[in-house]
Short mmCIF file of C-alpha atoms and ligand atoms in Angstrom, two decimals:
data_model
loop_
_atom_site.label_atom_id
_atom_site.label_comp_id
_atom_site.label_asym_id
_atom_site.label_seq_id
_atom_site.Cartn_x
_atom_site.Cartn_y
_atom_site.Cartn_z
CA MET A 93 -23.61 32.44 84.55
CA ARG A 94 -25.11 35.65 85.94
CA ILE A 95 -26.29 38.19 83.34
CA PRO A 96 -25.96 41.87 84.28
CA ALA A 97 -29.33 43.67 84.51
CA ALA A 98 -28.19 46.25 81.92
CA LEU A 99 -27.70 43.45 79.40
CA ARG A 100 -30.98 41.70 80.24
CA GLU A 101 -32.80 44.98 79.66
CA GLN A 102 -31.27 45.14 76.19
CA GLY A 103 -32.40 41.65 75.25
CA ILE A 104 -29.63 39.29 76.39
CA GLU A 105 -31.31 36.04 77.45
CA ASP A 106 -28.40 33.66 78.01
CA ALA A 107 -24.66 33.85 78.70
CA ARG A 108 -22.10 31.04 78.79
CA CYS A 109 -18.48 31.13 79.78
CA TRP A 110 -16.01 28.94 77.85
CA SER A 111 -12.35 28.06 77.86
CA ILE A 112 -10.45 26.21 75.11
CA PRO A 113 -6.72 25.33 75.00
CA MET A 114 -4.70 26.65 72.05
CA THR A 115 -2.80 24.29 69.73
CA THR A 116 0.33 26.47 69.96
CA ARG A 117 1.25 29.37 72.19
CA PHE A 118 0.11 32.61 70.53
CA ARG A 119 0.39 36.13 71.94
CA GLY A 120 1.74 34.51 75.10
CA ILE A 121 -1.57 32.66 75.51
CA THR A 122 -2.03 28.91 75.83
CA VAL A 123 -5.75 28.87 76.68
CA ARG A 124 -8.40 31.12 75.11
CA ASP A 125 -11.48 31.98 77.14
CA GLY A 126 -14.51 34.23 76.94
CA VAL A 127 -18.27 34.52 77.07
CA VAL A 128 -20.96 34.00 74.46
CA LEU A 129 -24.23 35.93 74.81
CA ARG A 130 -27.59 35.10 73.25
CA GLY A 131 -30.02 37.78 72.08
CA PRO A 132 -32.84 38.00 69.53
CA GLU A 133 -30.39 37.92 66.58
CA GLY A 134 -28.42 34.93 67.87
CA TRP A 135 -25.21 34.25 69.78
CA ALA A 136 -22.36 36.75 69.94
CA GLU A 137 -18.91 36.68 71.53
CA PHE A 138 -17.38 38.80 74.30
CA SER A 139 -13.76 37.77 74.78
CA PRO A 140 -11.37 40.63 75.56
CA PHE A 141 -7.85 39.42 76.34
CA TRP A 142 -6.99 39.66 80.02
CA ASP A 143 -4.63 42.59 79.46
CA TYR A 144 -7.56 44.80 78.39
CA ASP A 145 -8.96 46.86 81.28
CA PRO A 146 -12.72 47.43 81.75
CA ALA A 147 -12.70 50.73 79.82
CA GLU A 148 -11.06 49.05 76.79
CA SER A 149 -13.13 45.89 77.19
CA ALA A 150 -16.37 47.87 77.06
CA ALA A 151 -15.86 48.23 73.29
CA TRP A 152 -15.72 44.41 73.04
CA LEU A 153 -19.02 44.24 74.93
CA ARG A 154 -20.63 46.86 72.66
CA CYS A 155 -19.66 44.60 69.76
CA ALA A 156 -21.21 41.50 71.35
CA LEU A 157 -24.36 43.33 72.43
CA ALA A 158 -24.96 44.80 68.98
CA ASP A 159 -24.24 41.46 67.31
CA ALA A 160 -26.71 39.63 69.55
CA THR A 161 -29.48 42.21 69.32
CA ALA A 162 -29.27 44.06 65.96
CA PRO A 163 -29.31 42.58 62.46
CA ARG A 164 -25.98 42.27 60.66
CA PRO A 165 -25.43 44.32 57.49
CA ALA A 166 -26.26 42.73 54.15
CA PRO A 167 -23.30 40.73 52.81
CA LEU A 168 -21.78 41.80 49.48
CA ARG A 169 -19.89 38.50 49.07
CA GLY A 170 -20.50 34.91 50.14
CA SER A 171 -16.97 33.92 51.12
CA ILE A 172 -13.86 35.70 52.37
CA GLU A 173 -10.29 35.09 51.26
CA VAL A 174 -8.11 34.52 54.32
CA ASN A 175 -4.46 34.26 55.30
CA ALA A 176 -2.79 31.47 57.21
CA THR A 177 -1.54 32.78 60.56
CA ILE A 178 1.90 31.48 61.55
CA PRO A 179 2.86 31.83 65.23
CA VAL A 180 6.46 31.91 66.46
CA VAL A 181 7.24 28.25 65.77
CA PRO A 182 10.24 26.36 64.32
CA PRO A 183 10.60 26.39 60.49
CA ALA A 184 9.31 22.84 59.94
CA LEU A 185 6.07 23.58 61.80
CA ALA A 186 5.74 26.97 60.06
CA HIS A 187 6.05 25.13 56.73
CA ARG A 188 3.23 22.77 57.72
CA LEU A 189 0.92 25.47 59.15
CA ALA A 190 1.33 27.66 56.05
CA ARG A 191 -0.42 24.97 53.99
CA VAL A 192 -3.38 24.35 56.29
CA GLY A 193 -6.58 25.64 54.68
CA GLY A 194 -5.07 26.31 51.27
CA ALA A 195 -4.48 30.05 51.79
CA ARG A 196 -2.42 31.94 49.20
CA THR A 197 -1.40 34.53 51.81
CA ALA A 198 0.40 33.91 55.10
CA LYS A 199 0.97 36.20 58.05
CA VAL A 200 4.08 35.32 60.00
CA LYS A 201 4.71 36.53 63.54
CA VAL A 202 8.19 38.03 64.05
CA ALA A 203 10.09 40.05 66.67
CA ASP A 204 8.70 37.97 69.51
CA VAL A 205 10.55 37.69 72.83
CA ALA A 206 10.87 33.97 72.10
CA SER A 207 12.52 34.47 68.69
CA SER A 208 15.73 36.03 67.31
CA LEU A 209 15.98 37.79 63.94
CA PRO A 210 17.86 34.82 62.39
CA GLU A 211 15.02 32.56 63.56
CA ASP A 212 12.45 34.95 62.07
CA LEU A 213 14.32 34.81 58.76
CA GLU A 214 14.35 31.01 58.78
CA ARG A 215 10.62 30.92 59.53
CA LEU A 216 9.96 33.21 56.56
CA GLU A 217 12.11 31.11 54.23
CA ALA A 218 10.17 28.02 55.29
CA VAL A 219 6.81 29.71 54.62
CA ARG A 220 7.92 30.90 51.17
CA ASP A 221 9.11 27.38 50.43
CA ALA A 222 5.74 25.98 51.49
CA LEU A 223 3.63 28.41 49.46
CA GLY A 224 5.69 29.02 46.34
CA PRO A 225 6.64 32.20 44.49
CA ASP A 226 3.11 33.54 43.83
CA ALA A 227 1.88 33.59 47.43
CA ARG A 228 1.80 36.78 49.50
CA ILE A 229 3.64 36.89 52.81
CA ARG A 230 3.14 39.55 55.48
CA VAL A 231 4.78 39.82 58.89
CA ASP A 232 3.49 41.16 62.22
CA ALA A 233 5.97 42.57 64.75
CA ASN A 234 3.35 43.64 67.33
CA ALA A 235 5.20 46.92 67.97
CA ARG A 236 8.24 45.16 69.44
CA TRP A 237 10.96 47.01 67.46
CA ASP A 238 12.19 50.56 67.77
CA ARG A 239 12.81 52.74 64.71
CA ASP A 240 16.38 51.61 64.06
CA GLU A 241 15.63 47.93 64.64
CA SER A 242 12.75 48.16 62.16
CA ILE A 243 14.77 49.91 59.52
CA SER A 244 17.48 47.26 59.81
CA ALA A 245 15.21 44.19 60.13
CA ILE A 246 12.56 44.91 57.48
CA PRO A 247 14.84 44.68 54.39
CA GLN A 248 16.32 41.43 55.74
CA LEU A 249 12.84 39.96 56.32
CA ASP A 250 11.77 41.16 52.88
CA ARG A 251 14.70 39.28 51.28
CA ALA A 252 14.17 36.10 53.33
CA ALA A 253 10.46 36.08 52.43
CA GLY A 254 11.18 36.64 48.74
CA GLY A 255 9.11 39.85 48.97
CA LEU A 256 6.74 41.03 51.70
CA GLU A 257 3.16 42.17 51.14
CA TYR A 258 3.43 44.44 54.22
CA VAL A 259 4.81 44.76 57.73
CA GLU A 260 2.18 45.02 60.46
CA GLN A 261 2.85 47.39 63.36
CA PRO A 262 6.69 47.35 63.42
CA VAL A 263 6.83 50.07 66.10
CA ALA A 264 4.45 51.36 68.75
CA SER A 265 4.09 55.11 68.22
CA LEU A 266 2.57 57.05 65.36
CA GLU A 267 5.70 59.17 64.99
CA ASP A 268 7.91 56.08 64.71
CA LEU A 269 5.52 54.47 62.24
CA VAL A 270 5.73 57.53 59.99
CA ALA A 271 9.55 57.47 60.18
CA VAL A 272 9.79 53.73 59.41
CA ARG A 273 7.32 54.01 56.56
CA ARG A 274 9.49 56.72 55.01
CA ALA A 275 12.68 54.69 55.44
CA VAL A 276 11.63 51.30 54.02
CA ASP A 277 10.16 50.12 50.71
CA VAL A 278 7.77 47.57 52.21
CA PRO A 279 4.18 48.83 52.82
CA ILE A 280 3.14 49.37 56.45
CA ALA A 281 -0.04 48.16 58.19
CA ALA A 282 -1.32 49.49 61.52
CA ASP A 283 -2.98 47.24 64.09
CA GLU A 284 -2.37 48.23 67.73
CA LEU A 285 -2.49 51.91 66.69
CA VAL A 286 -6.02 51.25 65.43
CA ARG A 287 -7.45 48.79 67.95
CA ARG A 288 -5.88 50.20 71.15
CA ALA A 289 -5.87 53.91 70.25
CA GLU A 290 -8.27 56.44 71.68
CA ASP A 291 -8.82 57.64 68.13
CA PRO A 292 -8.62 54.66 65.73
CA LEU A 293 -8.56 56.97 62.71
CA ARG A 294 -5.57 59.05 63.78
CA VAL A 295 -3.18 56.76 61.93
CA ALA A 296 -5.20 57.06 58.71
CA ARG A 297 -5.50 60.83 58.98
CA ALA A 298 -1.77 61.13 59.57
CA GLY A 299 -1.05 59.06 56.45
CA ALA A 300 1.07 56.77 58.64
CA ALA A 301 -0.01 53.43 57.14
CA ASP A 302 -0.83 51.81 53.80
CA VAL A 303 -3.26 49.28 55.29
CA LEU A 304 -5.51 49.24 58.37
CA VAL A 305 -5.96 46.02 60.34
CA MET A 306 -9.43 46.05 61.91
CA LYS A 307 -10.86 43.71 64.56
CA VAL A 308 -14.57 43.93 65.28
CA GLN A 309 -14.52 43.34 69.05
CA PRO A 310 -11.92 45.92 70.15
CA LEU A 311 -13.38 48.46 67.71
CA GLY A 312 -16.93 48.16 69.06
CA GLY A 313 -18.70 46.03 66.47
CA VAL A 314 -19.50 45.46 62.82
CA ALA A 315 -21.52 48.64 62.21
CA ARG A 316 -18.93 50.86 63.85
CA CYS A 317 -16.13 49.16 61.89
CA LEU A 318 -17.95 49.86 58.64
CA GLU A 319 -18.22 53.54 59.57
CA LEU A 320 -14.55 53.72 60.53
CA ALA A 321 -13.45 51.96 57.34
CA ALA A 322 -15.48 54.36 55.20
CA GLU A 323 -13.91 57.33 56.93
CA ALA A 324 -10.38 55.93 56.85
CA ASP A 325 -10.48 55.36 53.11
CA LEU A 326 -7.57 52.89 53.24
CA PRO A 327 -7.46 49.18 52.35
CA VAL A 328 -8.74 47.16 55.32
CA VAL A 329 -7.62 43.74 56.51
CA VAL A 330 -10.25 42.25 58.82
CA SER A 331 -8.54 40.17 61.43
CA SER A 332 -9.70 38.02 64.32
CA ALA A 333 -9.06 38.40 68.02
CA LEU A 334 -8.53 34.64 68.24
CA GLU A 335 -12.23 34.07 68.76
CA SER A 336 -14.29 30.91 68.68
CA SER A 337 -16.37 30.50 65.51
CA VAL A 338 -19.09 32.63 67.17
CA GLY A 339 -16.80 35.66 67.20
CA LEU A 340 -15.08 34.82 63.90
CA SER A 341 -18.46 34.96 62.22
CA ALA A 342 -18.87 38.64 63.23
CA GLY A 343 -15.51 39.36 61.58
CA LEU A 344 -16.70 37.57 58.45
CA ALA A 345 -19.88 39.69 58.49
CA PHE A 346 -17.79 42.87 58.56
CA ALA A 347 -15.49 41.65 55.76
CA ALA A 348 -18.53 40.59 53.72
CA ALA A 349 -20.13 44.04 54.02
CA LEU A 350 -17.07 46.13 53.11
CA PRO A 351 -17.61 47.84 49.75
CA GLU A 352 -14.04 46.96 48.77
CA LEU A 353 -11.95 44.06 50.01
CA THR A 354 -8.54 43.88 48.41
CA HIS A 355 -6.49 41.82 50.89
CA ALA A 356 -6.83 38.39 52.49
CA CYS A 357 -8.26 38.59 56.01
CA GLY A 358 -6.79 37.20 59.24
CA LEU A 359 -9.86 35.15 60.09
CA ALA A 360 -8.38 31.65 59.73
CA THR A 361 -7.31 31.49 63.37
CA GLY A 362 -9.83 28.81 64.36
CA VAL A 363 -7.09 26.22 63.72
CA LEU A 364 -5.12 27.72 66.61
CA LEU A 365 -7.80 26.43 69.04
CA THR A 366 -8.03 22.75 69.97
CA GLY A 367 -11.83 22.87 69.90
CA ASP A 368 -14.77 25.12 69.10
CA LEU A 369 -18.30 25.92 70.26
CA VAL A 370 -20.03 25.02 66.99
CA ALA A 371 -20.47 21.70 65.23
CA ALA A 372 -18.99 22.88 61.91
CA PRO A 373 -16.22 25.36 62.87
CA LEU A 374 -15.39 28.25 60.51
CA ARG A 375 -12.16 27.04 58.91
CA ALA A 376 -10.40 27.92 55.67
CA ASP A 377 -10.81 25.58 52.74
CA GLY A 378 -9.22 26.44 49.40
CA GLY A 379 -8.10 29.71 51.03
CA THR A 380 -11.58 31.04 51.82
CA ILE A 381 -14.14 30.86 54.62
CA PRO A 382 -17.88 31.00 53.85
CA VAL A 383 -19.83 33.90 55.36
CA GLU A 384 -21.95 32.03 57.87
CA ARG A 385 -23.34 32.40 61.37
CA PRO A 386 -23.07 28.99 62.99
CA ARG A 387 -24.80 28.52 66.34
CA PRO A 388 -23.12 27.02 69.36
CA GLU A 389 -23.91 23.41 70.12
CA PRO A 390 -25.37 22.86 73.64
CA GLU A 391 -23.03 19.88 74.19
CA LEU A 392 -19.98 21.92 73.17
CA LEU A 393 -20.98 24.84 75.42
CA GLU A 394 -21.11 22.24 78.15
CA SER A 395 -17.86 20.42 77.37
CA HIS A 396 -15.91 23.69 76.87
CA GLY A 397 -17.63 25.33 79.84
CA ALA A 398 -15.17 27.27 82.00
CA PRO A 399 -14.37 26.10 85.54
CA ARG A 400 -16.27 27.82 88.35
CA GLU A 401 -13.49 30.20 89.39
CA LEU A 402 -12.91 31.41 85.83
CA THR A 403 -16.65 31.84 85.30
CA ALA A 404 -16.77 34.03 88.42
CA ARG A 405 -13.97 36.22 87.00
CA TRP A 406 -15.88 36.63 83.75
CA GLU A 407 -19.09 37.46 85.64
CA GLN A 408 -17.23 40.30 87.37
CA ARG A 409 -15.73 41.47 84.12
CA LEU A 410 -19.07 41.41 82.31
CA GLU A 411 -20.67 43.38 85.14
CA ALA A 412 -17.86 45.99 85.16
CA CYS A 413 -18.09 46.46 81.39
CA ALA A 414 -21.91 46.52 81.36
CA GLN A 415 -21.77 49.47 83.76
CA LEU A 416 -19.62 51.37 81.26
CA LEU A 417 -21.96 50.95 78.30
O1 164 B 1405 -4.23 38.54 61.56
C1 164 B 1405 -4.16 37.30 61.66
O2 164 B 1405 -3.67 36.58 60.78
C2 164 B 1405 -4.69 36.60 62.87
C3 164 B 1405 -4.98 37.39 64.08
C4 164 B 1405 -3.78 37.89 64.82
O3 164 B 1405 -2.66 37.80 64.34
C5 164 B 1405 -3.93 38.46 66.12
C6 164 B 1405 -5.10 38.28 66.78
C7 164 B 1405 -5.26 38.69 68.10
C8 164 B 1405 -4.26 39.32 68.76
C9 164 B 1405 -3.05 39.71 68.13
O4 164 B 1405 -1.91 39.57 68.90
C10 164 B 1405 -2.81 39.22 66.72
C11 164 B 1405 -2.36 40.46 65.95
O5 164 B 1405 -1.56 41.21 66.49
O6 164 B 1405 -2.76 40.75 64.84
MG1 MG B 1406 -1.26 42.51 64.67
#
């Protein structure tokens, strides 16, 4: 595919567009697509979701550009503990997915348009049953509740799960998050208020969350995430943006370089894709993923290569974002 001049000037030598079907619908998506870029440090991923406009997507490109052209920080650990990620699926499938990869923490999606509260409760019961009493279970509502819905749903979810580690982004606004956090006993994590906010640290400064979920692409890259985490001074959960192993490995690099890592990270999402760009995909085993930087396989870049029309859309997107760098 065509490489914007601004990226060539900064050392990008190759760019490939890919598209891989998901195993289950997640975030309303059934196919994941994106671009991988090659620079002097290796391959890096640029894969903003399609609902991110060019201004927001520019942060994803800054991440890819830095990861392809500048060395990653020194790792402080060789493997990262991860959580199983459970989409909105029936209880029997949730039970099965919770055990894939041997994680001792699961994150369960709730409050989805495709799911009622009773169904969310059943999904949580199934996950607890699968993992046993010592596992940690967190839920992610993706800002779909209002204040009152949160305050009513969270204690019910907490009971069904046999105890929740935290609730991720129950409501959209900072003000509502503060109110919910005051009203419930379960700790609160912020995600959208970090990754889609003009000021990702506002939530930390306001004391509105107990945990920050951080994703390297939307936040502009590994180095910037390390700066933000140091300033936020809150426990960080590094999570994926449903990347291929090329992008997941940047998340692992961030998690590996954090001075303190107290929670399992949401980087075991490779299993939600039906294929990958590397020969040995980054997958959880015994609940951890090794901190590695696998390189894409030429045959896999070929076989997962995006159709021409999709590639043209990504070329336009890359160009628009490159102009905003
Ligand atoms: O945190 C995890 O366990 C996996 C990543 C994950 O849940 C997400 C990745 C990308 C987009 C999001 O809708 C979703 C999230 O909201 O955290
Ligand atoms: Mg989230």
